[in-house]
Coordinates of C-alpha atoms in Angstrom, one line a residue:
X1 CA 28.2 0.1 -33.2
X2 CA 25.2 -2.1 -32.9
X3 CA 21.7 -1.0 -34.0
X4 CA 19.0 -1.3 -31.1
X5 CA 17.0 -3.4 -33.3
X6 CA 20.3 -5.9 -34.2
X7 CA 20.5 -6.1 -30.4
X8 CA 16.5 -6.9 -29.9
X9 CA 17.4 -9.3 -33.4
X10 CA 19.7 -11.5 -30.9
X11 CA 17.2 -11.0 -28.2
X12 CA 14.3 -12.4 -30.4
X13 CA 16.2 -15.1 -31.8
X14 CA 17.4 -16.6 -28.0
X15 CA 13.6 -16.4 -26.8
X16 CA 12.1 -18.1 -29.6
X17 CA 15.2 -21.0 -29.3
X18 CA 14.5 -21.2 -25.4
X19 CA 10.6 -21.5 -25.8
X20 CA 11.4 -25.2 -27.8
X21 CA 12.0 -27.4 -25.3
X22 CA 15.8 -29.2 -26.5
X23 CA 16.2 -31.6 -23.7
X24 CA 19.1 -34.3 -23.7
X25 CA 18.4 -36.5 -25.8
X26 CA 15.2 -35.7 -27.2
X27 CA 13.4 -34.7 -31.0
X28 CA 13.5 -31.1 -29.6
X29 CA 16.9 -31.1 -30.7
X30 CA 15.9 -31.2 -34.0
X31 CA 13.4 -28.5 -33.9
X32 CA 16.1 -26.1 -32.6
X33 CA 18.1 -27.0 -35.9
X34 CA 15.1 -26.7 -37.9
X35 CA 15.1 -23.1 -36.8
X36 CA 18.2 -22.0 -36.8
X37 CA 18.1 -23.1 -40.5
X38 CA 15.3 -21.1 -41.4
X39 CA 17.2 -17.9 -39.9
X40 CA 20.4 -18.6 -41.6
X41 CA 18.4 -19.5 -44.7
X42 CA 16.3 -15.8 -44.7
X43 CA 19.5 -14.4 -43.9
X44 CA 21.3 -15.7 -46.9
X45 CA 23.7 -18.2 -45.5
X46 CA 24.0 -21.7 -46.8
X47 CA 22.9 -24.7 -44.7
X48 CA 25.0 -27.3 -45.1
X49 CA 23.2 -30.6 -45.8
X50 CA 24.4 -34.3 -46.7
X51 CA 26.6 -36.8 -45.0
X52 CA 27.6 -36.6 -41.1
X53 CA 24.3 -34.4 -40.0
X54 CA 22.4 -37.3 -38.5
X55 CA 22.7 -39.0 -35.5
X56 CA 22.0 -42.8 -35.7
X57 CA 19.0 -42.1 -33.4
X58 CA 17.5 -39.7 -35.9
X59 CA 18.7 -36.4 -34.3
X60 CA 20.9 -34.1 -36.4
X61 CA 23.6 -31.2 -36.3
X62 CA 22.8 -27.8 -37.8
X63 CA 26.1 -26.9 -40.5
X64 CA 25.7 -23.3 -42.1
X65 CA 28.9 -21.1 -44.0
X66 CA 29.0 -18.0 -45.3
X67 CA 31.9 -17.4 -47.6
X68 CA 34.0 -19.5 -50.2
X69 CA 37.4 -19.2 -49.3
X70 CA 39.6 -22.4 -48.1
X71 CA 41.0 -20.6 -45.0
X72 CA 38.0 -21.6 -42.4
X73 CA 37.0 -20.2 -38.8
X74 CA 35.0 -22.4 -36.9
X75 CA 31.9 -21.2 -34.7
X76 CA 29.9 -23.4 -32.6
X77 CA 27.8 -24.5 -29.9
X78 CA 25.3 -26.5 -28.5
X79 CA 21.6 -27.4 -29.3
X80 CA 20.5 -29.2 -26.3
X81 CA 19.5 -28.6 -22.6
X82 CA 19.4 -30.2 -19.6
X83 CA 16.0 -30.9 -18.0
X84 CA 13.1 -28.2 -16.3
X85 CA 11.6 -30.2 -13.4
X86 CA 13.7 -27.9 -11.0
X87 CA 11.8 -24.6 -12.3
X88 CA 8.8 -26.4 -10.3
X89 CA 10.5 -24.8 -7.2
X90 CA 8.9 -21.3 -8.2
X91 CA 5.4 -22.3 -7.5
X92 CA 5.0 -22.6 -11.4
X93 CA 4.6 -25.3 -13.8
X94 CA 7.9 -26.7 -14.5
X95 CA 6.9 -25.5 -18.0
X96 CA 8.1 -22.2 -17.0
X97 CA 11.6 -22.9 -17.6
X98 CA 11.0 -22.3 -21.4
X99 CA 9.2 -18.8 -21.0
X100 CA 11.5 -15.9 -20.8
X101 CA 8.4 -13.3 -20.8
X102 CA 7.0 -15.4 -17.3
X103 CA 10.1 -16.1 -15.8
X104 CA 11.0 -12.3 -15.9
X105 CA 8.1 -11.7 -13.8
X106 CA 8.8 -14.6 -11.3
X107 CA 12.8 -13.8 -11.0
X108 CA 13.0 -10.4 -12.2
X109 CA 12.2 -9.1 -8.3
X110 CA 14.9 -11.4 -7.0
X111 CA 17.5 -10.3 -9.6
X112 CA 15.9 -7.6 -11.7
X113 CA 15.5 -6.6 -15.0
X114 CA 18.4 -6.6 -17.0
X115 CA 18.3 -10.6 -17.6
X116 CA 17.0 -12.6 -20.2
X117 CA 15.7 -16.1 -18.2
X118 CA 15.4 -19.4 -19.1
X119 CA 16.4 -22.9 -19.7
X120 CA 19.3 -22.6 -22.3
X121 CA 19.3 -18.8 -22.6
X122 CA 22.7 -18.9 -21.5
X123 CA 24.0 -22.6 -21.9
X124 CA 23.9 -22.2 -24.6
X125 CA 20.7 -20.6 -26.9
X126 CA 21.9 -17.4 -26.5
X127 CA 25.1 -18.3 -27.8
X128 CA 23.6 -19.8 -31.1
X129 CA 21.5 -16.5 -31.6
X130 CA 24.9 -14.7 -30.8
X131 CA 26.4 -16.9 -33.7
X132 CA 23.7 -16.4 -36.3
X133 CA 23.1 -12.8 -35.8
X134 CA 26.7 -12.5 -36.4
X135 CA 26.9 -14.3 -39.6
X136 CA 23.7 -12.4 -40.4
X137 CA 25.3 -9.2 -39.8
X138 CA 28.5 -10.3 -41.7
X139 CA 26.6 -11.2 -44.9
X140 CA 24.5 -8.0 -45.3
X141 CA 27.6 -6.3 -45.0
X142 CA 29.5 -8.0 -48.3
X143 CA 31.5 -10.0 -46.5
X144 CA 31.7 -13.0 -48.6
X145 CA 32.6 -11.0 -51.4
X146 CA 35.1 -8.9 -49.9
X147 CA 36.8 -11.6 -47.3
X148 CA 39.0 -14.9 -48.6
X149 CA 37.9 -16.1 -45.2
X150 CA 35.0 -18.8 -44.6
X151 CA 32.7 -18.9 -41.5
X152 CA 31.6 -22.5 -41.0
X153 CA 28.8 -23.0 -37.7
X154 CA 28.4 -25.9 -35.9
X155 CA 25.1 -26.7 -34.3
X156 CA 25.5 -30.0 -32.6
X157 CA 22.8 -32.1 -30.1
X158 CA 23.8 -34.1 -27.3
X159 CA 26.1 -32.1 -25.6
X160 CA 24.8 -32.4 -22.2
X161 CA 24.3 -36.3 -23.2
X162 CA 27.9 -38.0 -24.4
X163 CA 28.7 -35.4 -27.0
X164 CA 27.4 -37.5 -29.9
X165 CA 26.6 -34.2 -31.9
X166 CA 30.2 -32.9 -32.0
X167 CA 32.2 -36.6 -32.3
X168 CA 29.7 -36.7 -35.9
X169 CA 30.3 -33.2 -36.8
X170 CA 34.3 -34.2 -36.2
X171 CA 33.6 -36.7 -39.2
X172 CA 32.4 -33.1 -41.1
X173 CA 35.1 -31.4 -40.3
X174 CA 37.1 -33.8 -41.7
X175 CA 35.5 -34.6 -44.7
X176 CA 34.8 -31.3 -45.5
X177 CA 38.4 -30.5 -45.0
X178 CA 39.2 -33.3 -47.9
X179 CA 36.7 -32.7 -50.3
X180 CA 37.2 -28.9 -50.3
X181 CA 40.8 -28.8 -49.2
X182 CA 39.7 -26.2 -46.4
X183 CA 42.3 -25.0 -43.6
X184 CA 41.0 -24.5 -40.6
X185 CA 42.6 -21.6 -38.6
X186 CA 40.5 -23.0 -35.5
X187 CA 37.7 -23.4 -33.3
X188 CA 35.9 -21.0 -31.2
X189 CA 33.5 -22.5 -28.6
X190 CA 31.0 -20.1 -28.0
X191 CA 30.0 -21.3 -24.2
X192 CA 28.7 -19.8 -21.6
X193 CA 31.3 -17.5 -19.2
X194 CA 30.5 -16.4 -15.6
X195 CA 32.3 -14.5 -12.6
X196 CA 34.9 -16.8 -10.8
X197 CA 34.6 -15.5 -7.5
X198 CA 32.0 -13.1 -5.9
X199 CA 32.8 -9.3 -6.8
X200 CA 34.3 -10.7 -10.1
X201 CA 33.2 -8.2 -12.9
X202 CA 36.0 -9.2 -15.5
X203 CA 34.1 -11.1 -18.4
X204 CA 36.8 -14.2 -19.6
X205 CA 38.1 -15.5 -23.3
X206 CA 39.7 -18.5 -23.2
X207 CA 42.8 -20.3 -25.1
X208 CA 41.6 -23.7 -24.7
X209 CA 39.9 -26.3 -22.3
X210 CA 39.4 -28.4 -19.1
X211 CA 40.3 -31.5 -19.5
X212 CA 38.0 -34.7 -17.3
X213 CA 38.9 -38.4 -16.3
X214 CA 36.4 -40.6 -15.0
X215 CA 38.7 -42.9 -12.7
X216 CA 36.0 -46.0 -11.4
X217 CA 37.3 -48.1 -8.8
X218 CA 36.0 -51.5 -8.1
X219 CA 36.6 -53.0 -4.9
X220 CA 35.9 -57.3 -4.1
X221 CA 35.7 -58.5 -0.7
X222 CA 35.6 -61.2 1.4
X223 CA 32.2 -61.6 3.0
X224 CA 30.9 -62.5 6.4
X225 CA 28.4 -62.8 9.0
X226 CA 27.8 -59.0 10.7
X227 CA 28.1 -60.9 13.9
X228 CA 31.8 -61.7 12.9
X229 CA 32.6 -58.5 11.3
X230 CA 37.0 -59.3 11.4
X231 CA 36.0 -62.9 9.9
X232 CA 35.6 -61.2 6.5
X233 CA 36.6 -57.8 4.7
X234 CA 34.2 -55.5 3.9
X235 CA 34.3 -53.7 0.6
X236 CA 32.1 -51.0 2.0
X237 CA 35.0 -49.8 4.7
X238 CA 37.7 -50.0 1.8
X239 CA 35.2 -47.8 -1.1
X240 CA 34.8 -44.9 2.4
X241 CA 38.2 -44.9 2.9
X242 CA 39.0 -44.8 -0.5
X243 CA 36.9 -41.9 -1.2
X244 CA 37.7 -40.3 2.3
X245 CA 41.4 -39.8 0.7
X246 CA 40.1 -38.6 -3.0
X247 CA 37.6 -36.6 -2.2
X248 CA 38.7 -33.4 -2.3
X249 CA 42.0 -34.1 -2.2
X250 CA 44.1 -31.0 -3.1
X251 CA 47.2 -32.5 -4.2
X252 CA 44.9 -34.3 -7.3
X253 CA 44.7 -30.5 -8.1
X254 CA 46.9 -29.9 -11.9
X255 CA 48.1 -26.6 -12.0
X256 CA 49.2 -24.0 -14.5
X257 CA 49.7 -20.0 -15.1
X258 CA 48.1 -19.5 -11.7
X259 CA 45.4 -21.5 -12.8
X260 CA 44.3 -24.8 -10.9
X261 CA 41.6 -27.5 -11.6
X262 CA 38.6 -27.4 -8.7
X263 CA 39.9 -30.9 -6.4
X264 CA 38.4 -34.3 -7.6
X265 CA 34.7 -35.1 -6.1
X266 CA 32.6 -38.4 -6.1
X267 CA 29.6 -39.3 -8.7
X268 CA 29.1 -42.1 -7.4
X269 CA 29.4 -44.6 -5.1
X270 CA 27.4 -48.2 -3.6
X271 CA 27.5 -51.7 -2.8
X272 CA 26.5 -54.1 -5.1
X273 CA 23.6 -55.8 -3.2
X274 CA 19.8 -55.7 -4.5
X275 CA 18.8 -57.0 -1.3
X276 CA 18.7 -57.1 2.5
X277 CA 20.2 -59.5 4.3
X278 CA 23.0 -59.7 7.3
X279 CA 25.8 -60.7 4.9
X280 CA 28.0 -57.9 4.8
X281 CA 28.5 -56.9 1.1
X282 CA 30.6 -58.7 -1.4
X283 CA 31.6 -55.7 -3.9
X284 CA 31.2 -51.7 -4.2
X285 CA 31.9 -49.4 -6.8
X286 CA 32.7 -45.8 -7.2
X287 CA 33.7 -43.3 -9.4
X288 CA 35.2 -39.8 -8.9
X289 CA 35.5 -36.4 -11.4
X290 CA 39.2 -35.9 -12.2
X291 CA 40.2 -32.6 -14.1
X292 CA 43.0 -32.0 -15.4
X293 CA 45.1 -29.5 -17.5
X294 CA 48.3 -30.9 -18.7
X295 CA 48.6 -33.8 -16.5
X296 CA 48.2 -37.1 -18.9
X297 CA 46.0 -39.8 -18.0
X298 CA 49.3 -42.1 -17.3
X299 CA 50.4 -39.8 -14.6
X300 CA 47.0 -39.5 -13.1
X301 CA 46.1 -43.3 -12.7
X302 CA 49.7 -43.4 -11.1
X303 CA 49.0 -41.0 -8.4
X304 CA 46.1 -42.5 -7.8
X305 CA 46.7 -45.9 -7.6
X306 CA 49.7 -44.8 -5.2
X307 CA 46.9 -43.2 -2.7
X308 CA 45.0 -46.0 -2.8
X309 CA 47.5 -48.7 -2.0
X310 CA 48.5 -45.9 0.8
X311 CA 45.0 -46.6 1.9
X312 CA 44.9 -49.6 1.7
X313 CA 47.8 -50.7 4.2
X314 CA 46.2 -47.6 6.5
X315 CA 43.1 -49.6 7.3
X316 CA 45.1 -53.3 7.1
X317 CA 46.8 -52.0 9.9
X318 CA 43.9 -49.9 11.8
X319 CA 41.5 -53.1 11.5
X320 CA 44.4 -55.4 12.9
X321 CA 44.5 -52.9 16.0
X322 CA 40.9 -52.8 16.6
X323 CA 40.2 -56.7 16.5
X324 CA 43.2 -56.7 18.8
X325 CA 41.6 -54.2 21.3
X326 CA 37.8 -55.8 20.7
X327 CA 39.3 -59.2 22.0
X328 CA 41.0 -57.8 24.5
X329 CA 37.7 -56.4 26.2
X330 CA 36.9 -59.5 25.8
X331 CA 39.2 -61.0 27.8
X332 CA 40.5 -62.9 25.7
X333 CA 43.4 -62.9 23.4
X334 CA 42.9 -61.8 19.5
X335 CA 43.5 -64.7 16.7
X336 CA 44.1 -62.6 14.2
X337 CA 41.6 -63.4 11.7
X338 CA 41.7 -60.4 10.1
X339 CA 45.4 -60.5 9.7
X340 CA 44.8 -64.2 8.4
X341 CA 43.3 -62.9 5.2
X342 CA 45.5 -61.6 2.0
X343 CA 45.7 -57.6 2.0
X344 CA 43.9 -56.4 -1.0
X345 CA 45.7 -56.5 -4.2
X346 CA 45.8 -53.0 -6.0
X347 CA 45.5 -53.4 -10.2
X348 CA 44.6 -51.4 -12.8
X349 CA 42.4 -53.0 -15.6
X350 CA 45.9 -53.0 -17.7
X351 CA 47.6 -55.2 -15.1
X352 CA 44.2 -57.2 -14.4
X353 CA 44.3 -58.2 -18.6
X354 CA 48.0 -59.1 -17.8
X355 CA 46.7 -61.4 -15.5
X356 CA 44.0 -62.9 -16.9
X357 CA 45.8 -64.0 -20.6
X358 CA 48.5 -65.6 -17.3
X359 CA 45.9 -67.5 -16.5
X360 CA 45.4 -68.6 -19.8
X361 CA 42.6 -66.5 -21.5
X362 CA 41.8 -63.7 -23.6
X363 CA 40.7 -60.7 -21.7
X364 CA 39.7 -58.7 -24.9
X365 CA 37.2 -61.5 -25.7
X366 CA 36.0 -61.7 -21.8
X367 CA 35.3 -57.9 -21.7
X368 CA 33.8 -58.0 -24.9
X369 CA 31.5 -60.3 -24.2
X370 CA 30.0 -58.9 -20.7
X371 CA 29.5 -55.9 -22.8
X372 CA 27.3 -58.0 -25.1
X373 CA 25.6 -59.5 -22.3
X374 CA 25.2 -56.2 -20.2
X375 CA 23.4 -54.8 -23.4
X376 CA 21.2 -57.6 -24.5
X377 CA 20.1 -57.4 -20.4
X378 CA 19.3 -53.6 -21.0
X379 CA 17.0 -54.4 -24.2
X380 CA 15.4 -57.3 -22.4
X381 CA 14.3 -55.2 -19.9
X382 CA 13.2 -52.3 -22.2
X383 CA 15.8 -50.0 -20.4
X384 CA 17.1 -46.8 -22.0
X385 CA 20.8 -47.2 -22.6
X386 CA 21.7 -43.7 -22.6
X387 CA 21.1 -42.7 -19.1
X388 CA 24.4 -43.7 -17.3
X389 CA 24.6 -47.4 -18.4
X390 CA 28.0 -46.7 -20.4
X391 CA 29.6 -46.3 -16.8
X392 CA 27.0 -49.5 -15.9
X393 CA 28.7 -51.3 -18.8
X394 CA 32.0 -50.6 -17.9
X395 CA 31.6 -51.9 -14.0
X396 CA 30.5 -55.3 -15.6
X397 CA 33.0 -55.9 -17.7
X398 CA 35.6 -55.4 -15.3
X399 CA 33.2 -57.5 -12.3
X400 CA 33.3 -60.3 -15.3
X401 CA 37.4 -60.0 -15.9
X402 CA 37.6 -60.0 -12.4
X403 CA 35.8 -63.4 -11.9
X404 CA 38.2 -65.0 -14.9
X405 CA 41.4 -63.8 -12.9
X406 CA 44.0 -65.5 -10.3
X407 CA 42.9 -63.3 -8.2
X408 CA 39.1 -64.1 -8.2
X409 CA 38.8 -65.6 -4.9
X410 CA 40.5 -63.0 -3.0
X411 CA 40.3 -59.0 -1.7
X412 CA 41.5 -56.8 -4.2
X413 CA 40.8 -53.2 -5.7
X414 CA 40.6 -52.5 -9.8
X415 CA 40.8 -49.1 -10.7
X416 CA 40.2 -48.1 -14.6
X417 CA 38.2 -45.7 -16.6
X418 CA 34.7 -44.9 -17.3
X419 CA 33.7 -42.6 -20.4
X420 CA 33.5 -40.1 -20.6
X421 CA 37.6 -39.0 -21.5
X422 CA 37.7 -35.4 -22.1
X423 CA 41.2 -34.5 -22.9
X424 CA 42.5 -31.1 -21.7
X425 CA 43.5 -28.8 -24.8
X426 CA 45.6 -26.0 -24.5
X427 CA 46.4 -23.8 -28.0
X428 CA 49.8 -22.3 -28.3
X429 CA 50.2 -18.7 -28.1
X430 CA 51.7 -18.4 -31.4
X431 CA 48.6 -19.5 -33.5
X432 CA 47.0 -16.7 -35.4
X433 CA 43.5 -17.3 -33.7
X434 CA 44.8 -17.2 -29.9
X435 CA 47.0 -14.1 -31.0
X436 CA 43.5 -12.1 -32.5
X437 CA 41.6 -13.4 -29.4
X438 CA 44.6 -11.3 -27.2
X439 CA 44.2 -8.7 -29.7
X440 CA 40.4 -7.5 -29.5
X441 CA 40.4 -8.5 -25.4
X442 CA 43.1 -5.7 -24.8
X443 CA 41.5 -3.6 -27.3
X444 CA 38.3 -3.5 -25.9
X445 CA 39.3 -3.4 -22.2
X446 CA 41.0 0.1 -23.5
X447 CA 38.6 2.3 -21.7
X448 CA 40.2 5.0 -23.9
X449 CA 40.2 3.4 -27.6
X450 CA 37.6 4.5 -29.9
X451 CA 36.5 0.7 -30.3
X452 CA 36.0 0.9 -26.6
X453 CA 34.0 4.4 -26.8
X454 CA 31.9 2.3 -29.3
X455 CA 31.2 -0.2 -27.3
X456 CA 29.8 2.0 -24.3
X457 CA 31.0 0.5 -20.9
X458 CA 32.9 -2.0 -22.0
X459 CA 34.0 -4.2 -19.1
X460 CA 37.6 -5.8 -18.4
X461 CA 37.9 -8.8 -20.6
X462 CA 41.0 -11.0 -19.6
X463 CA 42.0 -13.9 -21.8
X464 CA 42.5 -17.0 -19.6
X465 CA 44.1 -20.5 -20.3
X466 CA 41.3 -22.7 -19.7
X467 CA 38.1 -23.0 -20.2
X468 CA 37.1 -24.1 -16.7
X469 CA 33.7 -26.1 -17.5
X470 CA 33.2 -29.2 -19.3
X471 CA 33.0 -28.3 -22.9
X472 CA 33.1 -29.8 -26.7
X473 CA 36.3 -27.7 -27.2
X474 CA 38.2 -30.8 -26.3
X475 CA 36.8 -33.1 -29.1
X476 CA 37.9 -31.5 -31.5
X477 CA 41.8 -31.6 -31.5
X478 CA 44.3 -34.1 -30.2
X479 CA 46.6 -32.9 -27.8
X480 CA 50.1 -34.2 -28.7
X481 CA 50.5 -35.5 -24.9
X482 CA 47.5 -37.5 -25.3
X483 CA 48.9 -39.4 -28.7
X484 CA 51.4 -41.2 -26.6
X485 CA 49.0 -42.0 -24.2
X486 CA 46.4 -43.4 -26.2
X487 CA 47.7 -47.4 -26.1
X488 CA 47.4 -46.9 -22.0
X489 CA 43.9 -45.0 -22.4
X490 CA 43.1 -48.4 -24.2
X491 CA 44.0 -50.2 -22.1
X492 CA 42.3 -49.2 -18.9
X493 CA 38.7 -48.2 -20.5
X494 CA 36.5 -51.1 -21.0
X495 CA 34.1 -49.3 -23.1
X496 CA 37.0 -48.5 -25.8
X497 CA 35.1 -48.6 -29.3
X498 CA 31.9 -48.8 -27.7
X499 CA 31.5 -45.4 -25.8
X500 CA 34.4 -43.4 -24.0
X501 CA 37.4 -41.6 -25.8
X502 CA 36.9 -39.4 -29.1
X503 CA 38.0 -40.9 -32.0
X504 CA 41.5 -40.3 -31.7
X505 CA 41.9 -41.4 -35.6
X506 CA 39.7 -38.2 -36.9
X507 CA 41.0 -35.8 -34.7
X508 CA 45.0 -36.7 -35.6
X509 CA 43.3 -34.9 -39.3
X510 CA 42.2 -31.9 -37.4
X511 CA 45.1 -29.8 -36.1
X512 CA 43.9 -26.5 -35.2
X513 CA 43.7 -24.3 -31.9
X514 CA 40.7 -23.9 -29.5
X515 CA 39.2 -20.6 -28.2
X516 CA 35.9 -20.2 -26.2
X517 CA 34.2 -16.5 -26.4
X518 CA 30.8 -16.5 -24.8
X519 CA 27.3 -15.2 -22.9
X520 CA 27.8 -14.2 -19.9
X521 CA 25.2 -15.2 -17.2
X522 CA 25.0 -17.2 -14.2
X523 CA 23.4 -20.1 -12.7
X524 CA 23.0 -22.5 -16.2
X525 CA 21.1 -25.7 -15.0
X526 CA 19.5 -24.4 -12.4
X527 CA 15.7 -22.4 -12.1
X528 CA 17.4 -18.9 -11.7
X529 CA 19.8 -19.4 -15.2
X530 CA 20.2 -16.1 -17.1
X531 CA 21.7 -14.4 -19.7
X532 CA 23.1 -10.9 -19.8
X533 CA 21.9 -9.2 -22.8
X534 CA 23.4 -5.8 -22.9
X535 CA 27.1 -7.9 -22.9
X536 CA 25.9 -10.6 -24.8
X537 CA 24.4 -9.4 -27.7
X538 CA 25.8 -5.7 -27.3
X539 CA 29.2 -6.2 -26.3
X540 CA 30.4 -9.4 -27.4
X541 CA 28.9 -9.5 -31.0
X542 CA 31.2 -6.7 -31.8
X543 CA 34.1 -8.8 -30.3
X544 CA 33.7 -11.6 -32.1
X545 CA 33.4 -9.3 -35.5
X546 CA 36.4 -7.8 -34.7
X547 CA 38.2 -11.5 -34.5
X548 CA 36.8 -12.3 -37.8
X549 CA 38.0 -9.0 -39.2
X550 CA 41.6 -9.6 -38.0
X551 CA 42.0 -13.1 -39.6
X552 CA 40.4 -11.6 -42.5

């Protein structure tokens, strides 16, 4: 059983880590490492220094291990934040976000008093100060003298960013895993858990991850005068149709175990015009949120480019009918104009290179070079590259191809993929890890068991197959469904090499399975985020010991 001041240790730890403002991407990052190396330093545990630690920007991981042994369990989480300007909705200084003590005061009549509040208290500060006190605990009790087992931590930056922070602590892993001939029995994400419906009280561990696509869709037209809207075809009615038979869309649900994805939703979507004028528009763009389980990126561009072709000959025929019936309250019979153009050709950005080396030149070199151009733009006008211009990026490569094709001078739709590729990862039930992870769920949701008396109202803990938010789990392992897929992936992502998939290279050298055990709160990025303390660093500390303990 925990000691009321190891609890308050956790407690400490989280409030200091949330009063250090870690926003995506910034140098706060590296003042969270800094102190989490100080703990794990005070506390005994080696911090890992050398190669793969630094960003190319100057921000860094945090790598600490306790124990010598070659067989290696993996903790980790995240350093970062999102931003604090919401918190100005209290009537306090946005500031607030990154002080627990006032924030108790502001929210603790709306939701009382058993939270711990902040901006990363529960995604995911708490869950660092859950990993450290842990190892803490571990190595005042002997346990790298008595356990064959290693306990490597990750601290990475940039999660909520493009997951820089884990893709260079993959390189690590990796050469960690060489120079010290280390096997890794897997990895356990430490994110944040919530209720999955209103009443829920279960708390969740999880046997892998959520996958997410990016599907972009960019859609040419034929432009006209608004006065002679059937003269032309407007891109704008093709991306709201489009979208109108995405968004939302049930069937793009992947199902599994009883589990299914939430339905696919739009990021983004707009015309490509800077300016006003009665010219209807000559191009839009959009892209939608795909998850996925199992299904392979293959199968999903498939389905969608089927729906979208569906779409397409919808409103071909709709748009024939209403010029008819326009002209005909006219009084005067329809020419057809719209019927005169050529229906929009469907592609994807695989059959759009196909096309382009037909007509006799080198899409590879094309798409290279508008992402040259597109970047040299960005630095000439002293604009920061990491907010959303890899999506940016990949529209104009593809707007460039387009241009270089047979196609250029008519109506068509491409559809491709923006980073970031997140594939979904699912651990088999067999591996050691998943089968502890079981383990200590059904032991401490034994109301009866003496590990359960020890751990005073424990709740129901059910052990889930996926992880149902976005998460680093799923750089970290290649999925043996995504290995045949990676020549199509490739193919359809503009940004391959620059920004996009993981590097699918590395993770073919790190085969082990994914877990996530961790805080329970609710509301992460918004004001009102909070962590639950008495399960967080009461509870679940003692769960995560007993994993360790088992693979001991």
């Amino acid at each position: 059983m925990l000691q009321p001041d190891e609890i308050q240790e956790a407690i400490d730890l989280t409030e200091r880590l949330v009063r250090i403002s870690s926003v995506s991407p910034s140098e706060g990052e590296n003042r969270v490492a800094e102190c989490l190396d100080d703990y794990f330093r005070v506390a005994g545990i080696d911090v890992l220094e050398g190669p793969h630690r630094h960003l190319p920007d100057g921000r860094r991981n945090c790598y600490a291990s306790l124990g010598h042994g070659k067989r290696t369990l993996i903790l980790s989480g995240h350093m970062d934040t999102v931003g604090i300007d919401e918190y100005a909705i209290l009537g306090e200084p946005a500031e607030v976000g990154l002080d627990p003590v006032r924030l108790a005061e502001v929210l603790g009549p709306r939701f009382g008093d058993r939270w711990l509040y902040g901006r990363g208290a529960l995604d995911m500060k708490g869950a660092l100060a859950l990993c450290a006190t842990v190892m803490a605990r571990l190595a005042r009790a002997g346990f790298a003298e008595r356990s064959d087992l290693r306990i490597l931590f990750l601290g990475v930056c940039d999660e909520e960013n493009a997951s820089a922070g884990i893709r260079e602590a993959v390189r690590f892993l990796v050469d960690l895993q060489e120079t010290e001939g280390l096997d890794y029995l897997g990895f356990v994400n430490t994110d944040y858990t919530s209720a999955l419906f209103p009443g829920d009280e279960s708390r969740y561990f999880y046997k892998g991850s959520i996958g997410k696509l990016l599907p972009s869709i960019l859609i040419h037209g034929q432009t006209t005068h608004v006065g002679e809207p059937f003269s032309g075809v407007n891109p704008a009615l093709l991306a709201a149709e489009i979208l109108t038979d995405l968004e939302m869309n049930l069937e793009f649900c992947d199902q599994e175990e009883g589990e299914i994805t939430p339905p696919p939703t739009t990021l983004r979507l707009r015309d490509l015009k800077d300016h006003y004028d009665v010219q209807t528009p000559w191009q839009t763009h959009l892209y939608l949120n795909f998850f996925c389980y199992k299904r392979t990126p293959s199968e999903l561009m498939a389905k969608i480019e089927s729906q979208i072709r569906a779409t397409i000959e919808r409103v071909w025929v709709k748009t024939q009918e209403l010029e008819a019936q326009w002209f005909g309250r006219l009084g005067a019979q329809s020419i057809k104009s719209y019927a005169k153009h050529h229906k929009p050709a469907v592609l994807t950005l695989e059959a759009l290179r196909a096309d382009v080396r037909l007509a006799g030149s080198d899409p590879d070199a094309i798409i290279q070079g508008a992402l040259a151009d597109h970047a040299q733009r960005l630095v000439a006008a002293g604009v920061d590259a990491n907010q959303d211009r890899p999506r940016e990026a990949a529209r104009e490569a593809v707007r460039v191809l387009w241009e270089h094709s047979t196609l250029a001078l008519e109506p068509g739709v491409v559809l491709y993929l923006s980073p970031p590729f997140y594939p979904g990862i699912r651990s088999e039930d067999s591996s050691p890890l998943v089968q502890a992870l079981e383990a200590v769920a059904a032991e401490f949701s034994a109301r009866g068991s003496e590990v359960a008396k020890e751990a005073i109202d424990t709740p129901r803990v059910q052990v889930r197959r996926y992880y149902p938010y976005i998460s680093d789990s799923s750089l970290v392992t290649l999925p043996t469904a995504i290995r045949d897929e990676i020549q199509q992936i490739e193919a359809n992502m503009p940004t391959w090499g620059r920004a996009g998939p993981p590097d699918f290279d590395l993770l073919r050298r790190l085969e082990m399975p994914v877990v996530n055990m961790g805080p329970y709160g609710f509301d992460a990025h918004t004001e009102c985020e909070r962590v639950d303390p008495d399960y967080s660093f009461r509870i679940l500390p003692r769960m995560m010991e007993a994993l360790i303990e088992r693979l001991s």
